[in-house]
Coordinates of C-alpha atoms in Angstrom, one line a residue:
Chain A
X457 CA -13.5 -23.3 16.0
X458 CA -9.2 -23.3 14.3
X459 CA -7.6 -20.8 14.4
X460 CA -6.5 -18.6 11.7
X461 CA -4.6 -15.8 13.0
X462 CA -2.7 -17.1 15.0
X463 CA 0.6 -13.9 16.2
X464 CA 3.1 -14.8 18.7
X465 CA 5.8 -12.6 19.5
X466 CA 5.8 -10.5 18.2
X467 CA 8.2 -7.1 18.3
X468 CA 9.2 -4.8 15.9
X469 CA 11.5 -2.0 16.4
X470 CA 12.1 0.9 14.1
X471 CA 16.2 2.2 14.9
X472 CA 15.5 2.6 18.4
X473 CA 11.9 2.5 19.0
X474 CA 10.4 -0.7 19.8
X475 CA 6.5 -0.3 18.1
X476 CA 5.5 -4.2 19.0
X477 CA 6.5 -5.1 22.0
X478 CA 5.5 -9.8 22.6
X479 CA 2.2 -9.2 20.8
X480 CA 1.1 -12.4 21.1
X481 CA -3.0 -12.9 19.5
X482 CA -5.1 -15.2 17.2
X483 CA -8.3 -15.3 15.8
X484 CA -10.4 -18.3 15.5
X485 CA -12.8 -18.6 12.7
X486 CA -16.7 -16.9 13.5
X487 CA -14.7 -14.0 15.6
X488 CA -15.0 -11.0 15.3
X489 CA -11.7 -8.8 17.4
X490 CA -11.7 -5.9 17.6
X491 CA -8.7 -4.5 17.8
X492 CA -8.4 -1.6 19.7
X493 CA -5.9 0.9 21.3
X494 CA -5.1 5.0 21.0
X495 CA -3.2 6.5 17.7
X496 CA -0.1 4.7 17.3
X497 CA -0.1 2.0 19.8
X498 CA 1.6 -0.1 17.3
X499 CA -1.8 -1.5 16.2
X500 CA -1.1 -0.6 12.4
X501 CA 2.6 -1.7 12.7
X502 CA 0.6 -5.9 14.0
X503 CA -1.8 -5.6 11.2
X504 CA 1.2 -5.3 9.1
X505 CA 3.2 -8.0 10.1
X506 CA 0.1 -9.9 10.2
X507 CA -0.1 -9.2 6.5
X508 CA 3.2 -10.3 4.9
X509 CA 3.2 -6.5 4.3
X510 CA 6.0 -5.1 7.0
X511 CA 9.3 -7.6 8.6
X512 CA 8.6 -8.9 11.9
X513 CA 11.6 -7.7 14.6
X514 CA 10.7 -10.8 16.4
X515 CA 8.0 -13.1 17.4
X516 CA 6.3 -15.4 14.7
X517 CA 3.0 -15.2 12.8
X518 CA 1.0 -18.4 11.6
X519 CA -2.0 -17.5 9.3
X520 CA -4.9 -20.0 8.0
X521 CA -1.8 -23.0 9.5
X522 CA 0.6 -21.6 6.8
X523 CA 3.9 -19.1 8.3
X524 CA 4.0 -15.7 6.8
X525 CA 7.8 -15.5 6.7
X526 CA 8.4 -18.8 5.3
X527 CA 4.7 -19.2 2.7
X528 CA 4.0 -15.9 2.1
X529 CA 1.9 -16.5 -1.4
X530 CA -0.4 -18.5 0.2
X531 CA -1.4 -16.8 3.9
X532 CA -1.1 -13.8 1.9
X533 CA -3.7 -16.3 -0.9
X534 CA -6.5 -16.2 2.2
X535 CA -5.7 -13.0 3.4
X536 CA -8.4 -10.0 2.1
X537 CA -6.4 -7.0 3.8
X538 CA -7.8 -3.2 3.5
X539 CA -4.8 -1.0 4.5
X540 CA -4.9 2.4 6.5
X541 CA -7.0 5.0 3.9
X542 CA -7.8 2.4 2.0
X543 CA -5.6 3.3 -0.9
X544 CA -6.1 1.8 -4.0
X545 CA -4.8 3.1 -7.7
X546 CA -6.7 6.4 -8.7
X547 CA -6.1 6.7 -12.1
X548 CA -8.4 3.0 -12.7
X549 CA -11.9 3.3 -12.6
X550 CA -13.8 1.0 -9.4
X551 CA -14.3 -1.4 -12.0
X552 CA -11.7 -1.7 -13.7
X553 CA -9.5 -1.5 -10.7
X554 CA -12.5 -4.8 -8.9
X555 CA -10.5 -6.2 -12.4
X556 CA -6.9 -6.2 -11.8
X557 CA -7.2 -7.2 -7.8
X558 CA -9.9 -10.0 -8.9
X559 CA -7.1 -10.9 -12.0
X560 CA -4.1 -10.7 -9.0
X561 CA -6.2 -13.3 -6.7
X562 CA -6.3 -15.4 -8.9
X563 CA -10.4 -15.2 -10.1
X564 CA -11.4 -17.1 -12.6
X565 CA -12.7 -15.2 -15.8
X566 CA -15.7 -16.8 -16.1
X567 CA -17.0 -16.6 -12.8
X568 CA -14.9 -13.2 -12.2
X569 CA -17.7 -10.9 -13.6
X570 CA -20.5 -12.9 -11.4
X571 CA -17.7 -11.9 -8.8
X572 CA -17.7 -8.8 -9.1
X573 CA -21.2 -7.7 -9.5
X574 CA -21.7 -10.0 -6.2
X575 CA -20.1 -7.9 -4.1
X576 CA -20.6 -4.7 -5.9
X577 CA -23.9 -4.9 -5.2
X578 CA -23.0 -5.7 -1.8
X579 CA -21.0 -2.6 -0.8
X580 CA -23.5 0.1 -2.7
X581 CA -21.1 0.4 -5.8
X582 CA -23.0 0.4 -8.8
X583 CA -23.8 4.1 -9.0
X584 CA -19.3 4.8 -9.2
X585 CA -18.2 1.9 -10.9
X586 CA -17.3 3.9 -13.8
X587 CA -15.7 7.0 -12.3
X588 CA -11.8 6.8 -11.8
X589 CA -11.2 6.2 -7.8
X590 CA -9.2 8.9 -7.3
X591 CA -12.7 11.1 -8.2
X592 CA -14.3 9.9 -5.6
X593 CA -15.8 10.8 -1.2
X594 CA -13.5 9.4 0.5
X595 CA -16.9 7.1 1.5
X596 CA -16.9 5.4 -1.3
X597 CA -13.7 5.6 -1.2
X598 CA -13.4 3.6 1.5
X599 CA -15.7 1.1 0.3
X600 CA -14.1 -0.2 -3.2
X601 CA -11.1 -1.0 -0.5
X602 CA -13.2 -3.2 0.8
X603 CA -15.2 -4.0 -1.4
X604 CA -11.5 -5.0 -2.6
X605 CA -10.5 -7.7 0.5
X606 CA -13.8 -9.9 0.9
X607 CA -13.6 -9.7 -3.3
X608 CA -12.3 -13.5 -3.6
X609 CA -14.6 -14.3 -0.1
X610 CA -10.7 -14.7 2.0
X611 CA -11.3 -17.1 5.3
X612 CA -9.0 -14.3 7.4
X613 CA -10.8 -10.2 7.6
X614 CA -7.5 -7.7 8.1
X615 CA -9.1 -4.2 7.8
X616 CA -7.7 -1.1 8.9
X617 CA -9.8 1.4 10.8
X618 CA -12.8 0.2 8.3
X619 CA -15.1 2.3 9.2
X620 CA -13.3 5.3 9.2
X621 CA -13.9 8.8 6.9
X622 CA -17.9 6.6 6.0
X623 CA -21.4 8.0 7.9
X624 CA -23.4 7.3 10.3
X625 CA -25.1 5.6 7.7
X626 CA -22.8 3.7 6.3
X627 CA -21.3 3.1 9.1
X628 CA -24.4 0.4 10.2
X629 CA -23.7 -0.7 6.5
X630 CA -20.4 -2.1 6.9
X631 CA -21.0 -3.1 10.0
X632 CA -23.8 -5.2 9.2
X633 CA -21.3 -6.7 6.8
X634 CA -19.2 -7.9 9.2
X635 CA -22.0 -8.8 11.1
X636 CA -23.2 -11.3 7.8
X637 CA -19.6 -13.0 7.9
X638 CA -18.3 -13.3 10.3
X639 CA -19.7 -17.1 11.3
X640 CA -16.9 -18.4 7.8
X641 CA -13.9 -16.4 8.8
X642 CA -11.8 -14.8 10.8
X643 CA -12.3 -11.2 11.1
X644 CA -9.3 -8.8 12.6
X645 CA -10.6 -5.0 12.9
X646 CA -8.8 -2.2 14.3
X647 CA -10.7 1.0 16.0
X648 CA -10.8 3.6 18.6
X649 CA -14.4 3.8 17.7
X650 CA -15.7 1.7 20.6
X651 CA -19.2 1.7 21.2
X652 CA -18.0 -0.6 16.9
X653 CA -16.2 -3.6 19.5
X654 CA -20.1 -3.2 21.4
X655 CA -21.0 -3.4 18.3
X656 CA -19.2 -6.3 16.2
X657 CA -16.6 -7.8 18.2
X658 CA -16.4 -10.8 19.8
X659 CA -13.5 -10.2 21.7
X660 CA -11.6 -7.3 22.0
X661 CA -7.9 -6.4 22.6
X662 CA -5.9 -3.0 23.6
X663 CA -2.8 -2.3 22.2
X664 CA -0.6 1.0 24.4
X665 CA 2.4 1.5 23.4
X666 CA 3.3 -1.4 21.4
X667 CA 2.1 -3.8 24.1
X668 CA -1.3 -5.6 24.9
X669 CA -3.0 -5.2 27.6
X670 CA -6.4 -6.7 27.6
X671 CA -7.4 -9.3 26.2
X672 CA -11.5 -10.9 26.3
X673 CA -15.0 -10.4 26.1
X674 CA -16.3 -6.4 25.1
X675 CA -18.8 -7.9 28.7
X676 CA -15.3 -8.5 30.1
X677 CA -13.9 -4.8 28.9
X678 CA -17.0 -3.4 30.3
X679 CA -17.0 -5.1 34.2
X680 CA -13.7 -3.4 34.5
X681 CA -15.3 -0.1 34.0
X682 CA -15.9 2.1 37.0
X683 CA -19.5 2.1 36.6
X684 CA -19.6 -1.4 36.2
X685 CA -23.1 -2.5 38.6
X686 CA -23.5 1.0 39.3
X687 CA -26.8 2.5 40.1
X688 CA -27.9 5.0 38.2
X689 CA -30.8 7.5 39.6
X690 CA -31.9 10.4 37.2
X691 CA -34.1 13.0 39.1
X692 CA -35.0 16.3 38.3
X693 CA -33.3 19.7 39.0
X694 CA -35.0 20.4 43.0
X695 CA -34.6 16.6 44.4
X696 CA -30.7 16.4 43.4
X697 CA -30.1 16.8 47.1
X698 CA -32.3 15.4 49.6
X699 CA -31.7 12.4 46.5
X700 CA -27.6 12.7 46.6
X701 CA -28.2 13.0 50.5
X702 CA -30.1 9.6 50.5
X703 CA -27.0 8.0 48.2
X704 CA -24.8 8.6 50.2
X705 CA -25.9 6.7 52.9
X706 CA -25.5 3.6 50.8
X707 CA -22.1 5.1 49.2
X708 CA -20.0 6.8 47.3
X709 CA -22.0 9.6 44.8
X710 CA -21.0 11.4 41.6
X711 CA -23.3 13.7 40.5
X712 CA -23.8 15.2 37.3
X713 CA -26.3 17.5 35.9
X714 CA -27.8 17.5 32.8
X715 CA -29.9 20.6 31.9
X716 CA -33.5 19.6 33.2
X717 CA -32.6 16.8 35.1
X718 CA -29.6 15.5 37.0
X719 CA -27.4 11.9 37.0
X720 CA -26.7 11.1 40.4
X721 CA -24.6 7.6 40.3
X722 CA -23.6 5.4 43.2
X723 CA -20.7 3.2 43.1
X724 CA -22.3 1.2 46.7
X725 CA -19.6 -1.9 48.0
X726 CA -20.3 -5.7 46.0
X727 CA -22.3 -7.8 46.9
X728 CA -26.0 -6.2 47.6
X729 CA -27.9 -5.8 45.5
X730 CA -27.8 -2.4 45.3
X731 CA -30.7 -1.0 43.0
X732 CA -33.6 -2.5 45.0
X733 CA -31.5 -0.8 47.9
X734 CA -30.9 2.3 46.5
X735 CA -34.7 1.8 45.5
X736 CA -36.0 1.7 49.0
X737 CA -33.3 4.6 49.8
X738 CA -34.8 7.1 47.8
X739 CA -38.8 6.2 48.2
X740 CA -37.4 6.0 52.1
X741 CA -36.9 10.3 51.6
X742 CA -39.8 10.8 49.3
X743 CA -37.9 11.5 46.2
X744 CA -39.3 10.1 42.7
X745 CA -37.0 8.5 40.7
X746 CA -37.7 9.1 36.3
X747 CA -35.8 6.2 36.1
X748 CA -33.1 4.2 38.1
X749 CA -30.8 1.7 35.9
X750 CA -27.3 -0.3 37.3
X751 CA -24.2 0.3 34.5
X752 CA -22.7 -1.9 32.6
X753 CA -19.6 -0.2 32.8
X754 CA -18.9 2.3 30.2
X755 CA -15.9 1.7 27.4
X756 CA -14.4 5.1 27.3
X757 CA -13.9 5.0 31.4
X758 CA -12.4 1.7 30.6
X759 CA -10.0 2.5 27.2
X760 CA -8.7 5.6 29.1
X761 CA -7.8 4.7 33.0
X762 CA -6.4 1.4 31.4
X763 CA -4.2 2.9 28.3
X764 CA -3.2 5.6 30.4
X765 CA -2.1 4.1 32.8
X766 CA -0.6 1.3 31.2
X767 CA 2.2 4.7 29.4
X768 CA 3.2 6.3 33.1
X769 CA 3.9 2.6 34.3
X770 CA 4.5 0.0 31.9
X771 CA 1.5 -2.0 33.9
X772 CA 0.4 -5.3 32.2
X773 CA -3.0 -5.7 32.5
X774 CA -4.0 -9.3 31.7
X775 CA -7.3 -11.6 31.5
Chain B
X1135 CA 6.4 -15.2 -11.0
X1136 CA 2.0 -16.2 -11.0
X1137 CA 0.7 -12.3 -11.8
X1138 CA 3.4 -10.2 -12.8
X1139 CA 1.4 -10.7 -16.5
X1140 CA -1.6 -8.6 -14.0
X1141 CA 0.4 -6.5 -12.9
X1142 CA 2.3 -5.3 -16.4
X1143 CA -0.9 -5.5 -17.6
X1144 CA -1.8 -3.4 -14.7
X1145 CA 1.4 -1.2 -15.5
X1146 CA 0.7 -0.6 -18.9
X1147 CA -2.9 0.8 -19.0
X1148 CA -1.7 3.1 -16.4
X1149 CA 0.7 5.0 -18.2
X1150 CA -2.4 5.4 -21.2
X1151 CA -4.6 6.1 -18.8
X1152 CA -3.9 9.2 -18.1
X1153 CA -1.7 12.0 -20.2
X1154 CA 1.6 11.2 -19.2
X1155 CA 2.2 8.1 -21.5
X1156 CA 0.2 10.8 -25.4
X1157 CA 2.9 13.6 -24.3
X1158 CA 5.7 11.7 -22.8
X1159 CA 5.9 10.5 -26.9
X1160 CA 5.3 13.0 -28.3
X1161 CA 8.0 14.8 -26.5
X1162 CA 10.3 12.1 -27.6
X1163 CA 9.2 12.2 -31.9
X1164 CA 9.6 15.6 -32.1
X1165 CA 13.1 15.5 -30.3
X1166 CA 14.0 12.5 -32.5
X1167 CA 12.5 14.5 -35.3
X1168 CA 15.0 18.4 -34.7
X1169 CA 18.3 16.0 -33.7
X1170 CA 18.2 13.7 -36.3
X1171 CA 17.4 16.2 -39.0
X1172 CA 19.4 19.7 -37.5
X1173 CA 21.9 19.4 -34.8
X1174 CA 22.4 15.5 -37.6
X1175 CA 22.3 17.2 -40.2
X1176 CA 20.3 13.8 -41.7
X1177 CA 20.2 15.0 -44.9
X1178 CA 23.2 17.5 -45.6
X1179 CA 25.3 14.3 -44.8
X1180 CA 24.0 12.9 -47.7
X1181 CA 24.3 8.8 -46.8
X1182 CA 21.0 6.5 -46.0
X1183 CA 21.6 5.5 -43.6
X1184 CA 20.4 6.3 -39.4
X1185 CA 22.7 7.0 -37.4
X1186 CA 22.9 11.1 -36.8
X1187 CA 18.7 9.6 -35.3
X1188 CA 20.2 7.2 -33.6
X1189 CA 23.5 8.9 -32.0
X1190 CA 21.0 10.9 -29.9
X1191 CA 19.2 8.6 -28.7
X1192 CA 21.9 7.6 -25.9
X1193 CA 21.3 11.6 -24.4
X1194 CA 17.3 11.7 -24.7
X1195 CA 17.3 8.8 -23.3
X1196 CA 18.8 9.8 -20.6
X1197 CA 16.5 12.9 -19.2
X1198 CA 13.1 11.0 -20.3
X1199 CA 13.3 8.2 -19.4
X1200 CA 13.9 8.9 -16.1
X1201 CA 10.8 10.7 -16.4
X1202 CA 8.5 7.2 -17.0
X1203 CA 10.6 5.8 -14.3
X1204 CA 10.8 8.3 -11.5
X1205 CA 7.3 7.5 -10.8
X1206 CA 6.6 3.4 -11.2
X1207 CA 7.7 3.4 -7.2
X1208 CA 7.7 6.7 -6.4
X1209 CA 3.9 6.7 -6.8
X1210 CA 2.8 4.2 -4.9
X1211 CA 5.0 4.9 -1.6
X1212 CA 3.0 8.1 -2.3
X1213 CA -0.2 6.8 -2.6
X1214 CA -0.3 4.0 0.1
X1215 CA -1.0 1.9 -2.7
X1216 CA 3.1 0.5 -1.6
X1217 CA 0.6 -1.9 0.9
X1218 CA -1.8 -3.3 -0.8
X1219 CA 0.2 -4.2 -3.9
X1220 CA 2.8 -6.0 -1.9
X1221 CA 0.2 -7.9 0.5
X1222 CA -1.2 -9.0 -2.3
X1223 CA -0.2 -13.1 -3.8
X1224 CA 1.9 -11.9 -6.3
X1225 CA 6.0 -11.6 -5.2
X1226 CA 7.7 -8.8 -4.7
X1227 CA 9.5 -9.3 -7.5
X1228 CA 7.2 -10.7 -10.3
X1229 CA 5.9 -6.6 -9.4
X1230 CA 9.5 -5.4 -10.1
X1231 CA 9.5 -7.0 -12.9
X1232 CA 5.9 -6.8 -14.2
X1233 CA 6.2 -3.0 -13.6
X1234 CA 9.4 -3.0 -15.3
X1235 CA 9.1 -4.4 -18.1
X1236 CA 5.5 -3.0 -18.6
X1237 CA 7.6 0.6 -18.7
X1238 CA 10.4 -1.5 -21.5
X1239 CA 7.4 -1.8 -23.9
X1240 CA 6.1 1.7 -23.2
X1241 CA 9.2 2.8 -25.0
X1242 CA 9.3 0.4 -27.5
X1243 CA 5.1 1.9 -28.3
X1244 CA 8.0 5.7 -29.0
X1245 CA 10.4 3.8 -30.6
X1246 CA 8.2 2.0 -32.7
X1247 CA 6.8 5.5 -32.9
X1248 CA 9.7 6.4 -34.9
X1249 CA 9.1 4.4 -37.8
X1250 CA 8.3 7.1 -40.1
X1251 CA 12.0 8.2 -40.5
X1252 CA 12.8 4.8 -41.2
X1253 CA 10.5 5.2 -44.1
X1254 CA 11.9 7.9 -44.8
X1255 CA 15.3 6.4 -45.2
X1256 CA 14.0 4.0 -47.3
X1257 CA 12.2 6.3 -49.8
X1258 CA 15.3 8.3 -49.8
X1259 CA 18.5 5.7 -50.7
X1260 CA 18.8 1.6 -50.3
X1261 CA 20.4 2.3 -46.7
X1262 CA 21.3 -1.2 -44.8
X1263 CA 18.5 -1.6 -43.4
X1264 CA 20.0 -5.4 -40.9
X1265 CA 22.3 -2.0 -39.3
X1266 CA 18.7 -0.3 -38.8
X1267 CA 17.4 -3.3 -37.6
X1268 CA 20.2 -3.5 -34.8
X1269 CA 19.9 0.3 -34.0
X1270 CA 16.9 -0.1 -33.1
X1271 CA 17.5 -3.1 -31.1
X1272 CA 20.7 -1.8 -29.3
X1273 CA 18.1 1.6 -29.1
X1274 CA 15.4 0.1 -27.2
X1275 CA 18.6 -2.2 -24.9
X1276 CA 19.9 0.8 -23.8
X1277 CA 16.4 2.8 -22.8
X1278 CA 15.6 -0.8 -20.5
X1279 CA 19.1 -0.1 -19.2
X1280 CA 18.3 3.6 -17.9
X1281 CA 15.0 1.7 -16.8
X1282 CA 16.3 -0.6 -15.3
X1283 CA 18.2 1.9 -12.9
X1284 CA 14.8 4.2 -12.7
X1285 CA 13.3 2.1 -11.4
X1286 CA 15.4 1.0 -8.8
X1287 CA 16.4 4.7 -7.3
X1288 CA 12.2 5.2 -7.4
X1289 CA 12.0 2.5 -5.2
X1290 CA 14.5 4.6 -2.2
X1291 CA 12.4 7.3 -2.4
X1292 CA 8.9 8.8 -2.4
X1293 CA 9.7 12.5 -3.6
X1294 CA 9.1 11.7 -7.8
X1295 CA 11.0 15.1 -8.1
X1296 CA 14.2 13.7 -6.3
X1297 CA 13.7 10.6 -8.4
X1298 CA 14.1 12.0 -11.9
X1299 CA 16.6 13.9 -10.3
X1300 CA 19.1 11.0 -9.3
X1301 CA 17.9 8.6 -12.0
X1302 CA 19.6 11.4 -14.0
X1303 CA 23.0 11.7 -13.0
X1304 CA 22.9 8.1 -12.4
X1305 CA 22.0 8.4 -16.5
X1306 CA 24.6 11.3 -17.4
X1307 CA 27.7 9.1 -15.5
X1308 CA 26.5 5.8 -17.3
X1309 CA 26.1 7.1 -21.1
X1310 CA 30.0 9.2 -20.2
X1311 CA 31.2 6.7 -17.6
X1312 CA 34.4 6.4 -20.7
X1313 CA 35.3 9.7 -20.4
X1314 CA 37.4 11.6 -18.9
X1315 CA 34.5 13.4 -16.2
X1316 CA 33.7 10.2 -14.8
X1317 CA 38.3 7.8 -14.8
X1318 CA 39.4 10.7 -13.4
X1319 CA 37.3 10.9 -10.8
X1320 CA 38.7 7.4 -10.7
X1321 CA 42.3 7.0 -11.7
X1322 CA 43.5 9.3 -9.1
X1323 CA 43.5 6.0 -6.6
X1324 CA 41.7 3.2 -8.0
X1325 CA 43.4 0.8 -9.2
X1326 CA 43.2 0.2 -13.6
X1327 CA 41.2 -3.0 -13.2
X1328 CA 38.3 -1.0 -12.0
X1329 CA 39.0 2.2 -14.0
X1330 CA 38.9 -0.9 -17.0
X1331 CA 35.6 -2.3 -15.1
X1332 CA 33.9 1.0 -15.4
X1333 CA 34.6 2.7 -18.3
X1334 CA 33.7 -0.9 -19.5
X1335 CA 30.0 0.7 -18.1
X1336 CA 29.4 3.1 -21.0
X1337 CA 26.3 3.0 -22.0
X1338 CA 27.5 5.0 -25.5
X1339 CA 30.1 2.9 -25.9
X1340 CA 28.8 -0.8 -25.8
X1341 CA 25.6 1.5 -28.6
X1342 CA 27.2 2.9 -30.5
X1343 CA 29.2 -1.1 -31.3
X1344 CA 24.9 -1.9 -32.3
X1345 CA 25.2 0.7 -34.1
X1346 CA 27.7 -0.7 -36.5
X1347 CA 25.8 -2.8 -37.4
X1348 CA 27.3 -6.0 -35.3
X1349 CA 25.3 -7.1 -32.0
X1350 CA 28.0 -8.9 -30.6
X1351 CA 27.1 -11.0 -27.8
X1352 CA 28.7 -9.2 -25.4
X1353 CA 27.2 -6.5 -26.1
X1354 CA 24.0 -8.2 -25.8
X1355 CA 24.8 -9.2 -22.8
X1356 CA 26.1 -5.9 -20.8
X1357 CA 22.5 -4.6 -21.0
X1358 CA 20.5 -8.0 -20.2
X1359 CA 23.3 -8.4 -16.7
X1360 CA 23.0 -4.3 -16.1
X1361 CA 19.2 -5.0 -16.5
X1362 CA 18.6 -7.7 -14.4
X1363 CA 22.0 -6.3 -10.9
X1364 CA 19.0 -3.0 -11.4
X1365 CA 15.8 -5.4 -11.4
X1366 CA 17.9 -6.6 -8.0
X1367 CA 19.1 -4.1 -6.4
X1368 CA 15.3 -2.9 -7.1
X1369 CA 13.7 -5.9 -4.6
X1370 CA 16.6 -4.8 -2.0
X1371 CA 15.9 -1.3 -2.0
X1372 CA 12.0 -2.1 -1.4
X1373 CA 12.4 -5.4 0.4
X1374 CA 14.8 -3.5 3.2
X1375 CA 12.7 -0.2 3.1
X1376 CA 9.2 -0.3 3.0
X1377 CA 8.1 1.4 5.7
X1378 CA 9.2 4.7 5.6

């Protein structure tokens, strides 16, 4: 699939602060790239440069084949952008605002009403169309921002924390919407909600202190977890000690209590079939496991470990 | 300049979507009335012209125009819509000019609201209507000059109060640049040529020459180039200072 967003060696300095440091990434059509990182890592700054709001201090950006520096209008016409906080003109009604965006985006008057209606239905804005945007709840404001971003059916969609401030149902709706649009577009979303990466992204990059420290699929990201391929056993609280003793013969064991039952996680050396061995060992010891499963890895743990280690040592991981 | 018309229409509608427009127009008309009849002595002069009306415009605009222009870009900055606007496929120049023209058009509406003044003077006597027409054109040009200054200043800050105060001071300086309080600041150290240039920037001088009924090309060029200069500075101010 063709590459729609191409970022090469991108850097941005604010005075002496290096907010973005030599970031390169690409997003192809059909991909949803999750842009992860702690607050202040440079996610928003990178997005502001890709969308042509800020000029980079160094590096190149091509959007749908257009250099954002030399052909900004062509590039911007192909991007739908939801800035952080979904800014909109508060004194306008939602309908008036969308009409303004459609006009600026050059959507022909003949299709305009139909296209706005389509997006309004998709995003469920019918109820608030005639309300002034400043009177809307945070969730609705965010949805007006989303509607604005997809109104011209852009090839490239860039969204800065699209589900921030939404309730769980709305989050689910937005994710479903992103998934539905994914096959025909290149989508870049920033988030610090890791479940979102698992739910909608085909690929993820992590940025910390302005530098790209991971790039890969969510599965590869999870595979970096200490918990990847670890075996977790859930047993009744009174069986914790014998279970731990039994599992300890196979490798390191971590115990977490959880009220009526306890979770024991076994970090067995790789290359064996740890689940089967754990099951056998527990059976020999006469411990009844309520549940036994192989962990895929904890994204939040990976996120913490790689963003913190990058902060400490400045070390760069890449896959 | 694609998108200029769209930006212009949105901006103009925005004035009337809030009480700003109505408050401004009412205050503008009331102040004009007070100045013309009480301070300017419209009746007492016994002359059929609108000089007592126009002569206060530079002073009225000095603080009323910054009140309009202060929100032009400060508000975009504060609300974060600057980022939205500048990532739309519209050039920055088109946005700057579109917003400026909307504000200018709005002041033209307010100025047009003074037509009873013109009716009155025509009812009372036989004024030279070409002089009055020149006065209206001059007043509008001067408003445009003040607006361009205010628009540029408002691009520098997200605080509307700061934008207002600084614009007011600069407008004041432009009004008085032919007068000793400004000239004395420069004459002590600057070469005479520069002092002459500064004194030629006086809005009052140019406006008063238009008020005589002569639309001199030099006065038109003065206001046009002044507007162009400040709008260009406005573009630069946003370009350089986007991330703030």
